[in-house]
mmCIF file of C-alpha atoms in Angstrom:
data_model
loop_
_atom_site.group_PDB
_atom_site.id
_atom_site.type_symbol
_atom_site.label_atom_id
_atom_site.label_comp_id
_atom_site.label_asym_id
_atom_site.label_seq_id
_atom_site.Cartn_x
_atom_site.Cartn_y
_atom_site.Cartn_z
ATOM 1 C CA MET F 1 0.000 0.000 0.000
ATOM 2 C CA SER F 2 1.790 3.115 -1.248
ATOM 3 C CA GLU F 3 -0.784 5.876 -0.707
ATOM 4 C CA VAL F 4 -4.349 6.340 0.564
ATOM 5 C CA ILE F 5 -6.715 9.254 1.100
ATOM 6 C CA ILE F 6 -8.038 9.508 4.650
ATOM 7 C CA SER F 7 -11.251 11.472 5.328
ATOM 8 C CA VAL F 8 -12.042 12.363 8.922
ATOM 9 C CA ARG F 9 -14.191 14.656 11.018
ATOM 10 C CA GLY F 10 -13.016 16.634 14.015
ATOM 11 C CA THR F 11 -15.255 18.218 16.654
ATOM 12 C CA HIS F 12 -14.749 20.204 19.823
ATOM 13 C CA GLU F 13 -16.943 22.022 22.344
ATOM 14 C CA VAL F 14 -16.147 24.833 24.740
ATOM 15 C CA ARG F 15 -18.454 25.461 27.688
ATOM 16 C CA THR F 16 -18.500 28.669 29.665
ATOM 17 C CA ALA F 17 -20.792 30.642 31.929
ATOM 18 C CA PRO F 18 -22.926 33.290 30.176
ATOM 19 C CA GLU F 19 -21.954 36.919 30.552
ATOM 20 C CA GLU F 20 -25.296 38.539 29.734
ATOM 21 C CA ALA F 21 -28.968 37.666 30.074
ATOM 22 C CA VAL F 22 -31.578 39.135 27.734
ATOM 23 C CA ALA F 23 -35.035 39.006 29.313
ATOM 24 C CA ARG F 24 -37.994 39.192 26.930
ATOM 25 C CA LEU F 25 -41.240 40.789 28.125
ATOM 26 C CA SER F 26 -44.634 41.370 26.590
ATOM 27 C CA VAL F 27 -47.106 43.951 27.887
ATOM 28 C CA ARG F 28 -50.665 43.167 26.773
ATOM 29 C CA ALA F 29 -54.197 44.491 27.078
ATOM 30 C CA GLU F 30 -57.523 43.689 25.457
ATOM 31 C CA GLY F 31 -61.045 45.055 25.468
ATOM 32 C CA ALA F 32 -64.088 46.105 23.463
ATOM 33 C CA VAL F 33 -62.952 49.670 22.671
ATOM 34 C CA ARG F 34 -59.775 50.146 20.657
ATOM 35 C CA SER F 35 -58.823 53.525 22.120
ATOM 36 C CA ASP F 36 -59.245 52.232 25.664
ATOM 37 C CA VAL F 37 -57.017 49.233 24.954
ATOM 38 C CA VAL F 38 -54.283 51.415 23.476
ATOM 39 C CA SER F 39 -54.486 53.809 26.422
ATOM 40 C CA ARG F 40 -54.289 50.941 28.889
ATOM 41 C CA VAL F 41 -51.147 49.527 27.249
ATOM 42 C CA ALA F 42 -49.560 52.976 27.338
ATOM 43 C CA ALA F 43 -50.415 53.289 31.026
ATOM 44 C CA LEU F 44 -48.772 49.904 31.677
ATOM 45 C CA THR F 45 -45.638 50.536 29.624
ATOM 46 C CA ASP F 46 -44.843 54.082 30.785
ATOM 47 C CA PRO F 47 -43.812 53.082 34.345
ATOM 48 C CA LEU F 48 -41.920 50.078 32.948
ATOM 49 C CA ARG F 49 -39.903 52.322 30.612
ATOM 50 C CA ALA F 50 -39.163 54.725 33.471
ATOM 51 C CA ASP F 51 -38.023 51.866 35.701
ATOM 52 C CA LEU F 52 -35.718 50.486 33.003
ATOM 53 C CA ASP F 53 -34.187 53.914 32.426
ATOM 54 C CA GLU F 54 -33.500 54.217 36.149
ATOM 55 C CA ARG F 55 -31.830 50.808 36.223
ATOM 56 C CA VAL F 56 -29.566 51.717 33.295
ATOM 57 C CA ALA F 57 -28.591 54.951 35.064
ATOM 58 C CA ALA F 58 -27.890 53.006 38.274
ATOM 59 C CA GLY F 59 -25.727 50.471 36.410
ATOM 60 C CA SER F 60 -27.775 47.354 37.229
ATOM 61 C CA LEU F 61 -29.080 47.095 33.653
ATOM 62 C CA VAL F 62 -26.873 47.109 30.548
ATOM 63 C CA ARG F 63 -29.520 48.248 28.048
ATOM 64 C CA TRP F 64 -33.145 47.837 27.075
ATOM 65 C CA ALA F 65 -35.276 48.196 23.967
ATOM 66 C CA SER F 66 -38.955 48.074 23.010
ATOM 67 C CA GLU F 67 -40.985 47.703 19.867
ATOM 68 C CA ARG F 68 -43.852 49.884 18.705
ATOM 69 C CA THR F 69 -47.336 49.103 19.983
ATOM 70 C CA THR F 70 -49.072 46.424 17.922
ATOM 71 C CA VAL F 71 -52.863 46.569 17.763
ATOM 72 C CA TRP F 72 -55.267 44.089 16.168
ATOM 73 C CA ALA F 73 -58.865 42.924 16.525
ATOM 74 C CA GLU F 74 -60.771 39.658 16.276
ATOM 75 C CA ARG F 75 -64.272 38.324 16.644
ATOM 76 C CA PRO F 76 -63.995 35.227 18.838
ATOM 77 C CA TRP F 77 -66.344 32.270 18.528
ATOM 78 C CA HIS F 78 -68.748 31.196 21.242
ATOM 79 C CA PRO F 79 -68.529 27.480 22.138
ATOM 80 C CA GLU F 80 -72.007 27.046 20.628
ATOM 81 C CA GLY F 81 -70.831 28.466 17.288
ATOM 82 C CA ALA F 82 -71.952 32.096 17.344
ATOM 83 C CA ARG F 83 -69.562 34.960 16.601
ATOM 84 C CA LEU F 84 -69.025 37.205 19.617
ATOM 85 C CA ASP F 85 -68.433 40.950 19.750
ATOM 86 C CA LEU F 86 -65.217 42.438 18.421
ATOM 87 C CA VAL F 87 -62.262 42.255 20.830
ATOM 88 C CA HIS F 88 -59.280 44.583 20.422
ATOM 89 C CA HIS F 89 -55.773 43.544 21.459
ATOM 90 C CA ALA F 90 -52.602 45.559 21.941
ATOM 91 C CA HIS F 91 -49.131 44.579 23.015
ATOM 92 C CA VAL F 92 -45.600 45.966 23.279
ATOM 93 C CA ASP F 93 -42.538 43.707 23.449
ATOM 94 C CA PHE F 94 -39.473 44.623 25.524
ATOM 95 C CA THR F 95 -35.957 43.259 25.939
ATOM 96 C CA ALA F 96 -33.775 44.008 28.958
ATOM 97 C CA THR F 97 -30.116 42.983 29.040
ATOM 98 C CA PHE F 98 -28.471 42.254 32.403
ATOM 99 C CA ALA F 99 -24.860 41.440 33.242
ATOM 100 C CA ASP F 100 -25.683 41.114 36.970
ATOM 101 C CA PHE F 101 -27.797 37.983 37.367
ATOM 102 C CA ASP F 102 -28.694 38.761 40.980
ATOM 103 C CA ALA F 103 -30.131 42.069 39.764
ATOM 104 C CA LEU F 104 -32.006 40.122 37.089
ATOM 105 C CA SER F 105 -33.574 37.857 39.720
ATOM 106 C CA ARG F 106 -34.732 40.792 41.810
ATOM 107 C CA TRP F 107 -36.119 42.621 38.773
ATOM 108 C CA MET F 108 -37.960 39.531 37.541
ATOM 109 C CA THR F 109 -39.615 39.132 40.915
ATOM 110 C CA GLU F 110 -40.961 42.663 40.659
ATOM 111 C CA VAL F 111 -41.913 42.759 36.996
ATOM 112 C CA VAL F 112 -43.887 39.497 36.886
ATOM 113 C CA GLU F 113 -46.233 40.924 39.524
ATOM 114 C CA ALA F 114 -47.124 43.932 37.362
ATOM 115 C CA GLU F 115 -50.504 43.990 35.625
ATOM 116 C CA GLY F 116 -50.459 42.941 31.990
ATOM 117 C CA VAL F 117 -46.748 42.024 31.987
ATOM 118 C CA GLN F 118 -45.629 38.573 30.868
ATOM 119 C CA LEU F 119 -42.045 37.281 30.964
ATOM 120 C CA THR F 120 -41.732 35.293 27.723
ATOM 121 C CA GLY F 121 -38.173 34.030 28.038
ATOM 122 C CA ILE F 122 -34.490 34.653 28.714
ATOM 123 C CA ASP F 123 -31.584 34.298 26.284
ATOM 124 C CA TRP F 124 -28.112 33.711 27.725
ATOM 125 C CA LEU F 125 -25.295 35.319 25.765
ATOM 126 C CA LEU F 126 -21.591 36.000 25.617
ATOM 127 C CA THR F 127 -20.069 39.308 24.658
ATOM 128 C CA PRO F 128 -18.953 39.445 21.000
ATOM 129 C CA GLU F 129 -15.294 39.481 22.085
ATOM 130 C CA THR F 130 -15.657 36.367 24.223
ATOM 131 C CA ARG F 131 -17.679 34.524 21.574
ATOM 132 C CA ALA F 132 -15.089 35.276 18.873
ATOM 133 C CA ARG F 133 -12.262 34.068 21.123
ATOM 134 C CA LEU F 134 -14.045 30.835 22.024
ATOM 135 C CA GLU F 135 -15.096 30.156 18.429
ATOM 136 C CA LYS F 136 -11.446 30.402 17.399
ATOM 137 C CA GLU F 137 -10.440 28.125 20.278
ATOM 138 C CA ALA F 138 -13.073 25.532 19.355
ATOM 139 C CA ALA F 139 -12.184 25.615 15.646
ATOM 140 C CA THR F 140 -8.462 25.199 16.380
ATOM 141 C CA ALA F 141 -9.137 22.258 18.665
ATOM 142 C CA ALA F 142 -11.489 20.630 16.121
ATOM 143 C CA VAL F 143 -8.746 20.754 13.475
ATOM 144 C CA GLY F 144 -6.353 19.192 15.971
ATOM 145 C CA VAL F 145 -8.801 16.336 16.551
ATOM 146 C CA ALA F 146 -9.079 15.749 12.790
ATOM 147 C CA VAL F 147 -5.282 15.675 12.385
ATOM 148 C CA ALA F 148 -4.887 13.264 15.297
ATOM 149 C CA ARG F 149 -7.505 10.900 13.876
ATOM 150 C CA ALA F 150 -5.907 10.952 10.442
ATOM 151 C CA ARG F 151 -2.540 10.109 11.943
ATOM 152 C CA ALA F 152 -4.075 7.279 13.960
ATOM 153 C CA TYR F 153 -5.582 5.765 10.806
ATOM 154 C CA ALA F 154 -2.271 6.136 8.968
ATOM 155 C CA ASP F 155 -0.403 4.447 11.794
ATOM 156 C CA ALA F 156 -2.855 1.543 11.719
ATOM 157 C CA LEU F 157 -2.133 1.137 8.001
ATOM 158 C CA GLY F 158 1.611 1.298 8.493
ATOM 159 C CA LEU F 159 1.934 4.672 6.773
ATOM 160 C CA SER F 160 4.251 7.287 8.213
ATOM 161 C CA THR F 161 3.530 10.512 6.303
ATOM 162 C CA VAL F 162 0.240 12.405 6.587
ATOM 163 C CA GLU F 163 -0.314 15.554 4.535
ATOM 164 C CA PRO F 164 -3.485 17.684 4.528
ATOM 165 C CA GLU F 165 -5.382 18.020 1.255
ATOM 166 C CA GLN F 166 -8.666 19.718 2.158
ATOM 167 C CA ILE F 167 -10.386 21.035 5.249
ATOM 168 C CA ALA F 168 -13.838 22.627 5.541
ATOM 169 C CA ASP F 169 -16.881 23.055 7.740
ATOM 170 C CA VAL F 170 -19.023 19.952 8.040
ATOM 171 C CA GLY F 171 -20.975 19.267 4.854
ATOM 172 C CA LEU F 172 -18.862 21.326 2.458
ATOM 173 C CA LEU F 173 -16.747 18.331 1.423
ATOM 174 C CA ALA F 174 -19.662 15.915 1.154
ATOM 175 C CA GLU F 175 -21.158 15.018 -2.198
ATOM 176 C CA ALA F 176 -24.643 16.286 -3.004
ATOM 177 C CA GLY F 177 -27.238 14.082 -1.388
ATOM 178 C CA ASP F 178 -24.738 12.559 1.034
ATOM 179 C CA PRO F 179 -26.423 12.226 4.456
ATOM 180 C CA SER F 180 -23.188 13.408 6.072
ATOM 181 C CA ALA F 181 -23.849 16.837 4.566
ATOM 182 C CA ARG F 182 -26.554 17.484 7.136
ATOM 183 C CA ARG F 183 -25.398 20.077 9.582
ATOM 184 C CA ALA F 184 -25.780 19.651 13.283
ATOM 185 C CA ALA F 185 -28.363 21.808 15.009
ATOM 186 C CA PRO F 186 -26.881 24.860 16.747
ATOM 187 C CA LEU F 187 -26.160 24.425 20.414
ATOM 188 C CA MET F 188 -28.090 26.778 22.640
ATOM 189 C CA ALA F 189 -27.856 27.944 26.196
ATOM 190 C CA ALA F 190 -30.793 27.176 28.450
ATOM 191 C CA ALA F 191 -31.983 28.405 31.785
ATOM 192 C CA SER F 192 -33.958 27.109 34.715
ATOM 193 C CA PHE F 193 -36.033 29.100 37.170
ATOM 194 C CA ARG F 194 -36.816 27.999 40.701
ATOM 195 C CA ASP F 195 -39.227 29.563 43.116
ATOM 196 C CA GLU F 196 -37.672 28.887 46.496
ATOM 197 C CA GLY F 197 -40.814 30.004 48.304
ATOM 198 C CA GLY F 198 -39.150 33.237 49.346
ATOM 199 C CA SER F 199 -39.326 36.750 48.021
ATOM 200 C CA SER F 200 -37.419 36.330 44.762
ATOM 201 C CA LEU F 201 -37.022 34.057 41.769
ATOM 202 C CA ASP F 202 -33.773 32.101 41.564
ATOM 203 C CA VAL F 203 -32.206 32.337 38.089
ATOM 204 C CA ARG F 204 -29.871 29.469 37.232
ATOM 205 C CA PRO F 205 -28.417 29.683 33.738
ATOM 206 C CA GLU F 206 -26.711 26.736 32.092
ATOM 207 C CA ASP F 207 -23.372 27.139 30.378
ATOM 208 C CA VAL F 208 -23.190 28.556 26.884
ATOM 209 C CA VAL F 209 -21.796 25.919 24.510
ATOM 210 C CA ILE F 210 -19.605 26.936 21.571
ATOM 211 C CA GLY F 211 -19.083 24.049 19.162
ATOM 212 C CA ALA F 212 -16.981 23.564 16.044
ATOM 213 C CA ALA F 213 -16.887 20.694 13.554
ATOM 214 C CA VAL F 214 -14.650 20.240 10.513
ATOM 215 C CA GLU F 215 -14.185 17.660 7.789
ATOM 216 C CA ALA F 216 -10.719 17.047 6.376
ATOM 217 C CA ARG F 217 -8.981 14.892 3.775
ATOM 218 C CA PHE F 218 -5.363 13.816 4.052
ATOM 219 C CA HIS F 219 -2.850 12.002 1.843
ATOM 220 C CA ALA F 220 -1.088 9.258 3.734
ATOM 221 C CA ARG F 221 1.846 7.259 2.460
#
């Protein structure tokens, strides 16, 4: 056996604690009169906006943002099949970004008690600088795994020289229709919330996972 082509895949994951938490809120109101519904949403969102501004000024909140008020109407159905009177709906979505997770817990405890406010979820993030550094680290390690596997195969075949030919993200070297071309689903950070029966919600984020996967081909002889 003078020469073979070895195709391998290398993967690596880096896990780290999140640096920021983005809380998503929705403020909602509904009723029979459109103007009343819009006014009620405004009355609910004004103190929320003021509170968020104060938290940014105090340094406990990194930033916040909100969308414009969305208003729509529907005529719901009665269980017996009749159409009911028109109902107007209005909502405004907010995001609030925290770097202090204790401050996030205290704020959540307060905000979920407010009328018309619903906490719809939390996204756990890294800063762009940290994400870029960890993506580079994961990619470098994934290439190292691919090289090590290629050398192991070459050793098993009694070949001493391994030279790289191609390297790419997973799927880019696969032939069209090859099942190996399917990309893995992105890895996400999750969170759990526990009510300890006290005065605040306990926020417990899971690690953010940064993953890299490569496919490589080597000449071995």
